[in-house]
Short mmCIF file of C-alpha atoms in Angstrom, two decimals:
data_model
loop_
_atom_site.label_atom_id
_atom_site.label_comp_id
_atom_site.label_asym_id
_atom_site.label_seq_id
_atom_site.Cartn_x
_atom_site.Cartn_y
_atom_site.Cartn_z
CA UNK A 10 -24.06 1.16 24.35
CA UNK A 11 -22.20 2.16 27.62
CA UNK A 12 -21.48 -1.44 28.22
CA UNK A 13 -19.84 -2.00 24.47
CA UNK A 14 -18.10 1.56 24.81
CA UNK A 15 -16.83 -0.24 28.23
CA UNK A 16 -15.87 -3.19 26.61
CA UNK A 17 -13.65 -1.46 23.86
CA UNK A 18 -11.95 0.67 26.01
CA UNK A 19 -10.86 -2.41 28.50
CA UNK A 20 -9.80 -4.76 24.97
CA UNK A 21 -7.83 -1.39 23.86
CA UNK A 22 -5.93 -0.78 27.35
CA UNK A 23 -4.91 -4.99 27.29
CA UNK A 24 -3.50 -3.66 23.66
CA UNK A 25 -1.81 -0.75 24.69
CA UNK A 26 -0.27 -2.37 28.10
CA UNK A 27 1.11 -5.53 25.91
CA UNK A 28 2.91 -2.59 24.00
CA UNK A 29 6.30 -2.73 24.48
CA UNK A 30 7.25 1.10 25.39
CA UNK A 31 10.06 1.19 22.69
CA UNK A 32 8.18 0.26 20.18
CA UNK A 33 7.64 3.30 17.74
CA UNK A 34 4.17 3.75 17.23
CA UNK A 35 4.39 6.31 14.06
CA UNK A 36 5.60 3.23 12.42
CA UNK A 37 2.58 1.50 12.60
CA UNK A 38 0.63 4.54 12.08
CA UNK A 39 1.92 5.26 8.76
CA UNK A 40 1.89 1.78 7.33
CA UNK A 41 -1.56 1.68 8.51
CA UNK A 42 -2.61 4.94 6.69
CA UNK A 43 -1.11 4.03 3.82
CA UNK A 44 -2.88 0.91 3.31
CA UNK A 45 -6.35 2.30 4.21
CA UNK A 46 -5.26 5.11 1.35
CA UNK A 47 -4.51 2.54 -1.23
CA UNK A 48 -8.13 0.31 -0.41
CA UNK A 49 -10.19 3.76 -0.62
CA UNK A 50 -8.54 5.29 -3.53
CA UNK A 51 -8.97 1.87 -5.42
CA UNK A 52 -12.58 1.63 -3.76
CA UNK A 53 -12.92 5.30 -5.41
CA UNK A 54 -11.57 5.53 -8.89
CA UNK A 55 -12.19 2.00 -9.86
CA UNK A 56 -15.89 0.86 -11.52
CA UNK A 57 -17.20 -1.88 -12.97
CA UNK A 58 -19.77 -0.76 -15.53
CA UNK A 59 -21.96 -3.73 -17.47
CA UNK A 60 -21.64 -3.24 -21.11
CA UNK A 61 -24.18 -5.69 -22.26
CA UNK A 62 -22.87 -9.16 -21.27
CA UNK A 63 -19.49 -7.47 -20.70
CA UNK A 64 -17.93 -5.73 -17.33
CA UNK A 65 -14.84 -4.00 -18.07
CA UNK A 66 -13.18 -1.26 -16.39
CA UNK A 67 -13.94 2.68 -15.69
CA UNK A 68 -12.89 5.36 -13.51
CA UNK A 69 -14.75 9.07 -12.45
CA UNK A 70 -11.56 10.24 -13.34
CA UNK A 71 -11.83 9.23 -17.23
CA UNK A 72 -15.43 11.74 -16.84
CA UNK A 73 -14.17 14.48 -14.35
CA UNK A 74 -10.84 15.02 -14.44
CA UNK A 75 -10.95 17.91 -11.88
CA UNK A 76 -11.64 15.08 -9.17
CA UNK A 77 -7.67 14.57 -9.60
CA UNK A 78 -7.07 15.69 -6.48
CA UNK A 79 -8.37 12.64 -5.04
CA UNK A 80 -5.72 10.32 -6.07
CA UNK A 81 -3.17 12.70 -4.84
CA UNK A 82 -4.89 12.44 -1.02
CA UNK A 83 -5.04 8.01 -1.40
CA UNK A 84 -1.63 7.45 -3.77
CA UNK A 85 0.20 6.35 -0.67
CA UNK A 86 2.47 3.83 -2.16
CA UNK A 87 5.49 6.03 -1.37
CA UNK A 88 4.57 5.98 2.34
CA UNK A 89 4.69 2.15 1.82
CA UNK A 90 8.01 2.00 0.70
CA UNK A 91 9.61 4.60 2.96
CA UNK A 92 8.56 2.62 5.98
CA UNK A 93 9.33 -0.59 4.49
CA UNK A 94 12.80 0.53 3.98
CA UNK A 95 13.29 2.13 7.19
CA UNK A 96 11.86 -1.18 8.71
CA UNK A 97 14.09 -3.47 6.82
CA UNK A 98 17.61 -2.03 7.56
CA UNK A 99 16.55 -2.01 11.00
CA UNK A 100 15.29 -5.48 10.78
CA UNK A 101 18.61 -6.30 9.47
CA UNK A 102 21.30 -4.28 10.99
CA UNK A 103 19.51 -6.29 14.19
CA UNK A 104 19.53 -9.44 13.24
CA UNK A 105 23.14 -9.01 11.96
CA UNK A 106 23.98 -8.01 15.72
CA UNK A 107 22.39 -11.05 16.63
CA UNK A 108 24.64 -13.84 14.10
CA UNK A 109 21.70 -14.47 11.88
CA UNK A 110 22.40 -14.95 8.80
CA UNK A 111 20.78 -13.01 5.79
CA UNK A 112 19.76 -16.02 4.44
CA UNK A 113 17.16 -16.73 7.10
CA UNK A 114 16.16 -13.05 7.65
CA UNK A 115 15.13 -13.20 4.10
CA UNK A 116 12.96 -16.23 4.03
CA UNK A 117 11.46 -15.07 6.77
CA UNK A 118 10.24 -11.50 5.77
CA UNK A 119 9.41 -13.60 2.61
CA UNK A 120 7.12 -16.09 3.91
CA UNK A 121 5.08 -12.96 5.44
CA UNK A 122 4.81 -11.41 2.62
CA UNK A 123 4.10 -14.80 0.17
CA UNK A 124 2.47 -16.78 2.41
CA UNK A 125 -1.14 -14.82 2.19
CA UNK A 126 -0.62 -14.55 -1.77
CA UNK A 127 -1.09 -18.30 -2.08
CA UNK A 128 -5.08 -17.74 -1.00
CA UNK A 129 -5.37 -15.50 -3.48
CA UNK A 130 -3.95 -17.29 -6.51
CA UNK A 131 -5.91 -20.40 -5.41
CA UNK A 132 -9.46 -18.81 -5.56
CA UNK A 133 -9.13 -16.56 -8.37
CA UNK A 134 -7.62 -19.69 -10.49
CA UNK A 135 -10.64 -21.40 -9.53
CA UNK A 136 -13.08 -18.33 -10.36
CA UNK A 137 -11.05 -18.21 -13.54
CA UNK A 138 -11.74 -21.23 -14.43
CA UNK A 139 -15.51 -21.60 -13.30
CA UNK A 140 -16.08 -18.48 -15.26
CA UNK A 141 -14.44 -19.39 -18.77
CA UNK A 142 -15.98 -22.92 -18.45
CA UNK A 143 -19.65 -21.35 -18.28
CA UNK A 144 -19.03 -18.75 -20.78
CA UNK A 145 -18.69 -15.85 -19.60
CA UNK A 146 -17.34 -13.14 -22.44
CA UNK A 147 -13.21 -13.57 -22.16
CA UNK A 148 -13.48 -9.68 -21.68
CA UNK A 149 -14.79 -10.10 -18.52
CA UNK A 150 -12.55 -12.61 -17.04
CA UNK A 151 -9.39 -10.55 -18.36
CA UNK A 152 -11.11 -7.45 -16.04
CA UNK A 153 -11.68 -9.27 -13.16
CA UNK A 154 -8.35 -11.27 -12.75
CA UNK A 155 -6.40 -8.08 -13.62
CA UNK A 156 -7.97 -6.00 -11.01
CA UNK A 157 -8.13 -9.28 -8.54
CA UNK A 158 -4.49 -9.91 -8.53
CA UNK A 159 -3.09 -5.96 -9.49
CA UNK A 160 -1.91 -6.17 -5.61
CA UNK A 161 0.50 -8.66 -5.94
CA UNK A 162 2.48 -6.55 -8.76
CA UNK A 163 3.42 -3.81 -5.40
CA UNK A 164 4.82 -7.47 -3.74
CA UNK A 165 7.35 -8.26 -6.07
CA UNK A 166 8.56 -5.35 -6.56
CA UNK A 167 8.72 -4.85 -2.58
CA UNK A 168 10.46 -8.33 -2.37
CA UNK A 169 12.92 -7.59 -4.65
CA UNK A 170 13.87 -4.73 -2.63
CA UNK A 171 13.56 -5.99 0.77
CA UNK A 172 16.05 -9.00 -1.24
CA UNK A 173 18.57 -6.07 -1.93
CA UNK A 174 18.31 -4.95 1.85
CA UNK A 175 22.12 -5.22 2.44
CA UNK A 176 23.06 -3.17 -0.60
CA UNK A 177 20.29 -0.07 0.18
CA UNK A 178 21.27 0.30 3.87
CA UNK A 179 23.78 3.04 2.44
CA UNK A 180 22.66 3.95 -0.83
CA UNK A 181 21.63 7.73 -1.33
CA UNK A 182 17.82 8.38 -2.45
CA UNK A 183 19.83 10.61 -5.40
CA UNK A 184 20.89 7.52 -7.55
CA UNK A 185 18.18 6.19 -8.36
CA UNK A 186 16.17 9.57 -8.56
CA UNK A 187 18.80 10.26 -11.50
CA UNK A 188 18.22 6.97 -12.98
CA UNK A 189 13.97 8.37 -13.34
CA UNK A 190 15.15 11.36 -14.43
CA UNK A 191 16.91 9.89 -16.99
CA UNK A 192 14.34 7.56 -18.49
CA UNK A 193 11.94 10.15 -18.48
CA UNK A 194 14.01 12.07 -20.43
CA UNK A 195 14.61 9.39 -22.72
CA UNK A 196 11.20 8.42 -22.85
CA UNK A 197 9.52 11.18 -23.44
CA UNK A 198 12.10 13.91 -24.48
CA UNK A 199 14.28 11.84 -27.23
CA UNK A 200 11.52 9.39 -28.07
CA UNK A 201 12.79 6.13 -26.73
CA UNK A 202 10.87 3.14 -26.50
CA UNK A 203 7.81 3.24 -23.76
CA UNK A 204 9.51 -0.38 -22.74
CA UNK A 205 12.29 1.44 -21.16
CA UNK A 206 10.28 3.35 -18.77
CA UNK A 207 9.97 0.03 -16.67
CA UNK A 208 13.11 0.38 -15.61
CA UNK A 209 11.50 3.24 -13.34
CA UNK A 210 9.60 0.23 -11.95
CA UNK A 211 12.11 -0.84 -9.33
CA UNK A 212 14.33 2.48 -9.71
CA UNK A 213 10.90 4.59 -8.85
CA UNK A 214 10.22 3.03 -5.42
CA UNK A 215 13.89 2.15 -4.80
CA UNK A 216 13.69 6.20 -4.20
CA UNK A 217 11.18 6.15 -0.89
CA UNK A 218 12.58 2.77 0.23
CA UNK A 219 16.01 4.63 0.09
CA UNK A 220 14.45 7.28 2.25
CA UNK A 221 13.62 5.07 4.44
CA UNK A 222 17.13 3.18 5.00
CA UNK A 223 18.36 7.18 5.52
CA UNK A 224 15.68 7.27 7.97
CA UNK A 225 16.80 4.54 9.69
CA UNK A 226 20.87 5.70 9.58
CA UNK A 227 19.65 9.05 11.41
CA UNK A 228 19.78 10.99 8.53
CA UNK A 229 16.20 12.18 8.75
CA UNK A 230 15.35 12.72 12.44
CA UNK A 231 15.29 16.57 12.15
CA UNK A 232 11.78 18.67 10.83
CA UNK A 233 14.24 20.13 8.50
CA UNK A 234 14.59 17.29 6.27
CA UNK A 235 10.86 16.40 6.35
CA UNK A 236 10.35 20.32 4.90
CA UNK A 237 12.96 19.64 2.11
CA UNK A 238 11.42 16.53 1.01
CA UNK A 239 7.55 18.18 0.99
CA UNK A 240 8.30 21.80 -0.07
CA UNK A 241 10.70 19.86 -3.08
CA UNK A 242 8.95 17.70 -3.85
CA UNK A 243 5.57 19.50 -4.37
CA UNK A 244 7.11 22.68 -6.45
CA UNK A 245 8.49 19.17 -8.77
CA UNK A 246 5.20 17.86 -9.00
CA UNK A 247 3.49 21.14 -9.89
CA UNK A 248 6.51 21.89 -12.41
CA UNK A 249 6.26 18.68 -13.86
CA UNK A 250 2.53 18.41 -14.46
CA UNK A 251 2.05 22.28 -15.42
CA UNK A 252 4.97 22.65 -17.73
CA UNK A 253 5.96 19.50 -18.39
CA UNK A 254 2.38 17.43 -19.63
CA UNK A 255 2.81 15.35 -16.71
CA UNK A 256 -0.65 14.46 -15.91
CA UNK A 257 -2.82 15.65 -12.78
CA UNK A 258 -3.73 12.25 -11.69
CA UNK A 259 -1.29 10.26 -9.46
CA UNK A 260 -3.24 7.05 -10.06
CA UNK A 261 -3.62 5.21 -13.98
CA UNK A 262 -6.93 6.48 -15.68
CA UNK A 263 -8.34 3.94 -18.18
CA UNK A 264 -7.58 5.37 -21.86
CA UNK A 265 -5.13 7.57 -21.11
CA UNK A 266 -2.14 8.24 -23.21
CA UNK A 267 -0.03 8.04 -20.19
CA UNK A 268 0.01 6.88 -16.57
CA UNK A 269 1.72 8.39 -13.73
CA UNK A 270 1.83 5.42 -11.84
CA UNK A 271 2.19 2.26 -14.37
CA UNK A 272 4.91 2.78 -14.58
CA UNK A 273 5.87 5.30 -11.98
CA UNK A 274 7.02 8.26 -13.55
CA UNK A 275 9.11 11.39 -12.45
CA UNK A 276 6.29 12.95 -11.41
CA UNK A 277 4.92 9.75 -9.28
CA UNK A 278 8.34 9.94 -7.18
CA UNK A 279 8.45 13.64 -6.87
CA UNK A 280 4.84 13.05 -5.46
CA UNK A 281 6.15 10.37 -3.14
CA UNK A 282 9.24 12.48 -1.79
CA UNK A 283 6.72 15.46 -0.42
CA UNK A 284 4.53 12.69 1.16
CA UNK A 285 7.34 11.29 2.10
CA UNK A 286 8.09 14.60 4.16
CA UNK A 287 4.54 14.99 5.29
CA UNK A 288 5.11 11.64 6.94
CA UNK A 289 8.38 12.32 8.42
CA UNK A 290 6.59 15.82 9.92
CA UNK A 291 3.90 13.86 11.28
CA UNK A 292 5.69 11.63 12.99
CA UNK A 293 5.73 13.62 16.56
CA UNK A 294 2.29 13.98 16.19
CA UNK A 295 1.51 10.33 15.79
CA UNK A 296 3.60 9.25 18.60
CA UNK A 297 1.71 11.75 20.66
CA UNK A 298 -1.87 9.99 19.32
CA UNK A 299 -0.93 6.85 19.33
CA UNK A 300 -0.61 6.95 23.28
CA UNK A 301 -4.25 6.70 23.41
CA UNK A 302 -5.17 3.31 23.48
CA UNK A 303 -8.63 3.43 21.71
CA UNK A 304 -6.66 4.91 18.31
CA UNK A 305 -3.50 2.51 18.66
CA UNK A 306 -5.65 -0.73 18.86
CA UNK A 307 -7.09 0.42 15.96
CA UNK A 308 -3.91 0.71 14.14
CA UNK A 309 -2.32 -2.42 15.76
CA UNK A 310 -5.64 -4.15 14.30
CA UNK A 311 -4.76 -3.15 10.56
CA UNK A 312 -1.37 -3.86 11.10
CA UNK A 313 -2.09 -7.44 12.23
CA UNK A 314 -4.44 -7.72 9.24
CA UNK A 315 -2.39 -5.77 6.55
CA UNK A 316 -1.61 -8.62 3.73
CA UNK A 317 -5.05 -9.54 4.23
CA UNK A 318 -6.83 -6.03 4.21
CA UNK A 319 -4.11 -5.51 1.06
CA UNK A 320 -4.78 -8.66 -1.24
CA UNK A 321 -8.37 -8.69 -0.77
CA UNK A 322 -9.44 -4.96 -0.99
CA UNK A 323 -9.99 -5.66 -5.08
CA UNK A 324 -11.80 -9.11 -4.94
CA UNK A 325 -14.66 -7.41 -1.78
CA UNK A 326 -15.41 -4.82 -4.47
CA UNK A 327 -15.52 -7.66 -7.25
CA UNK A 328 -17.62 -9.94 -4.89
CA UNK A 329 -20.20 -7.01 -3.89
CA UNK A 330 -20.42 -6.18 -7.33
CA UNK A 331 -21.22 -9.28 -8.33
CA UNK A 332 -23.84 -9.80 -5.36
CA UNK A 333 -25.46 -6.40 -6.60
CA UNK A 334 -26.05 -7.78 -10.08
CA UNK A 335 -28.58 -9.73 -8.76
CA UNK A 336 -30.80 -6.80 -8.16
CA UNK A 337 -30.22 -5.16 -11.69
CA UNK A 338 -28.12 -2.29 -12.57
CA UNK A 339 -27.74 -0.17 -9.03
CA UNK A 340 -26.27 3.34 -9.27
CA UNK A 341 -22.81 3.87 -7.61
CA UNK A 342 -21.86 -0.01 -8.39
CA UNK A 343 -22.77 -0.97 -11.96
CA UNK A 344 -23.73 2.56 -13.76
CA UNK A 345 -21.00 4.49 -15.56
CA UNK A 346 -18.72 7.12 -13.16
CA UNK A 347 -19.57 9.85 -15.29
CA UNK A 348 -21.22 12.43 -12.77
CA UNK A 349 -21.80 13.32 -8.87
CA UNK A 350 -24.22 11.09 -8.63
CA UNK A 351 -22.04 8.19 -9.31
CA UNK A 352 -19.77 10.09 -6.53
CA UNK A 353 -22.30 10.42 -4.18
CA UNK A 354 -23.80 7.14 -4.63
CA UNK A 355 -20.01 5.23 -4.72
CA UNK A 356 -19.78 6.72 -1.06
CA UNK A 357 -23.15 5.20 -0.06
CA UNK A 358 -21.07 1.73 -1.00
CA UNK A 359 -18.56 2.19 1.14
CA UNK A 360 -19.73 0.53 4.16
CA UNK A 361 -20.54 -2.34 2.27
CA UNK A 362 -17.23 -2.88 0.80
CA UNK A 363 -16.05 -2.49 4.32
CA UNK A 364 -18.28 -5.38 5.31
CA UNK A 365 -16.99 -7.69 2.14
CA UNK A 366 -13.45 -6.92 3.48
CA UNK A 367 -14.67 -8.15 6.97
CA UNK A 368 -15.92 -11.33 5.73
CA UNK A 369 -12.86 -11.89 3.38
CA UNK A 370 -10.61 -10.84 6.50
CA UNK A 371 -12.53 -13.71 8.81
CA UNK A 372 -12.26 -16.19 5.56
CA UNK A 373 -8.39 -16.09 5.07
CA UNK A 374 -6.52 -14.33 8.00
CA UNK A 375 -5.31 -17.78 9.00
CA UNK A 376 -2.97 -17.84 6.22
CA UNK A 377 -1.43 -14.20 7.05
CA UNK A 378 -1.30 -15.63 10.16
CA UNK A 379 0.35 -18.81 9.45
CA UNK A 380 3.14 -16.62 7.24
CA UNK A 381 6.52 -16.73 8.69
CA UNK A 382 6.06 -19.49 11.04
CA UNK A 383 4.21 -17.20 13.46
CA UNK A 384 3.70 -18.97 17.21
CA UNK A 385 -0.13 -18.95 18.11
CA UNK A 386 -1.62 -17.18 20.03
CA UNK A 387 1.62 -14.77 19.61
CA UNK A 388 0.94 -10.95 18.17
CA UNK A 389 3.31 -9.95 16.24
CA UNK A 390 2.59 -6.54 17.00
CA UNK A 391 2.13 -6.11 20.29
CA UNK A 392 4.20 -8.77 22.09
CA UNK A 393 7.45 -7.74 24.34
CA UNK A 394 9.62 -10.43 24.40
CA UNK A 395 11.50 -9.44 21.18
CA UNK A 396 12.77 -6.16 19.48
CA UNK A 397 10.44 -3.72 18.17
CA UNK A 398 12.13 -4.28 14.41
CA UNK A 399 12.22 -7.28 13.89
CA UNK A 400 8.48 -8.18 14.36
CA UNK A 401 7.01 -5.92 12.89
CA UNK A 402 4.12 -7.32 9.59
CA UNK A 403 5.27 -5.68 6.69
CA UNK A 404 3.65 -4.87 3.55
#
């Protein structure tokens, strides 16, 4: 045990020396966080439950509602976006300095984020088809495929921001935080058509991707503005979903008459500005841990293995699911969410969807690897012979 302890300690310290010392380690920290909230919440709140020769959908939060308070602690899209957009100005403004044209910087941040998604689409078109061709109940395919490729609905919507890069460097977080307001009022106060809340689809995360292009201009460096965004954004949240019938639950909750998150509504991106502010306050904090080397070769590990960790989270729960059929109906994997015991039991699975991640992560990381015409051998997070911005992996 000594020996291993020894051994991680000496692979962390290469890590942490091959660190450039400009390189802002919050960053990483909070793009790491969020992605680990996103694969637990989903690993949480979403169930397969056999219905006779049908799986379809459930979540715990359909049965206890109280257990709301979960998705508010692993909802961390908005974290996504506001370091995405602080990272992509920078990216830009720097390879502006440096004559390259936006053309280029855009295939290239691109190809990382596409290049992993072709994996994906290959294997579940083949599952697809393997299941329809033995017979399996349509229902079932339609459940799996949805949840299996739900991920890649967060990419396009990220590309088509990190596309309109050049126009958000300046844009205020306020516009399009009026244009949610507005559809929400629409929507639900004067009775427009549900289709027009997708507007709030781009307009919704444009708002912590805005955030993070004011990050990036210096607009957010003091605590100040971190308190605004929390202390605002959680009396919003409360207002909305106590007076306004927002509801509790930051995540979608199969059957219900509306979803805070799909698509995101005003009080999804009130939610997102006070994390938002949480992450801004924490970023001293994470600077300050992230000197250890142990805890920032952990993070630089996710980071190197986000796309893949991101796109896969869905089909290790699918696949251990699956596996687990084999041994009849287990508790915590095939049962319905609708007690503790589920809870308790779901935890108990955990591990195991860790270890399905692990195996999907060894299968395919050569194709996150391969995205943006990476060099081998070459870390894209830890290597010092370019700027901190422009390499880091992105979401």
């Amino acid at each position: 045990m000594n020996r291993l302890a020894a051994a991680v300690r000496d692979a962390a310290g290469r890590v942490d020396a091959a660190t450039p010392d400009h390189r802002d380690r919050a960053v990483d920290a909070l793009r790491a966080g969020a992605v680990l909230g996103v694969v637990l919440g989903h690993w949480l709140v979403t169930a397969l439950v056999t219905d006779g020769s049908t799986l379809r959908a459930a979540s715990p939060l359909q049965h206890l509602p109280w257990l709301a308070p979960v998705s508010w602690a692993f909802q961390t899209l908005a974290v996504f976006f506001l370091v995405g957009g602080h990272v992509a100005t920078r990216g830009y403004a720097s390879s502006r300095a440096r004559g390259i044209p936006y053309r280029r910087w855009l295939h290239g941040r691109l190809a990382r984020l596409f290049k992993p998604v072709a994996a994906v689409l290959l294997l579940w078109t083949a599952v697809t088809a393997v299941l329809l061709v033995s017979g399996a109940e349509y229902a079932t395919v339609r459940t799996l495929v949805k949840l299996a490729l739900s991920p890649l609905w967060f990419l396009l919507v990220f590309a088509a921001l990190t596309a309109a890069t050049p126009l958000v460097a300046r844009l205020h977080p306020l516009w399009p935080l009026a244009v949610v307001l507005h559809v929400d009022l629409f929507r639900f106060g004067l009775g427009a058509p549900d289709a027009l809340g997708w507007l709030n689809l781009a307009a919704g995360w444009l708002v912590p991707y805005a955030l993070g292009a004011a990050w990036t201009r210096g607009e957010l460096e003091r605590r100040r503005s971190g308190w605004i965004l929390l202390l605002s954004g959680t009396a919003a949240t409360a207002a909305l979903v106590a007076w306004a019938g927002y509801p509790a639950s930051m995540v979608g909750v199969p059957g219900a008459g509306v979803s805070n998150l799909n698509p995101p509504t005003l009080a999804a991106v009130t939610f997102g500005l006070a994390q938002c502010g949480l992450a801004l306050l924490l970023r001293d904090r994470l600077r300050t841990a992230m000197r250890r080397p142990v805890a920032w070769a952990a993070v630089a590990l996710v980071n190197l293995s986000v796309m893949t960790v991101f796109l896969w989270h869905q089909t290790a729960l699918m696949a251990t699911t699956a596996t687990g059929l084999l041994a009849g109906r287990l508790p915590g994997l095939h049962t319905a969410p609708d007690g503790l015991g589920w809870v308790a039991a779901r935890l108990v699975w955990l591990p195991v969807f860790v270890l399905a991640l692990a195996v999907c992560r060894s299968a395919f990381r050569s194709w996150e690897r391969g995205g943006g015409g990476r060099r081998h051998g070459r870390s894209r997070v830890v290597r010092t012979h370019r700027p901190t911005t422009e390499d880091v992996r992105h979401v």
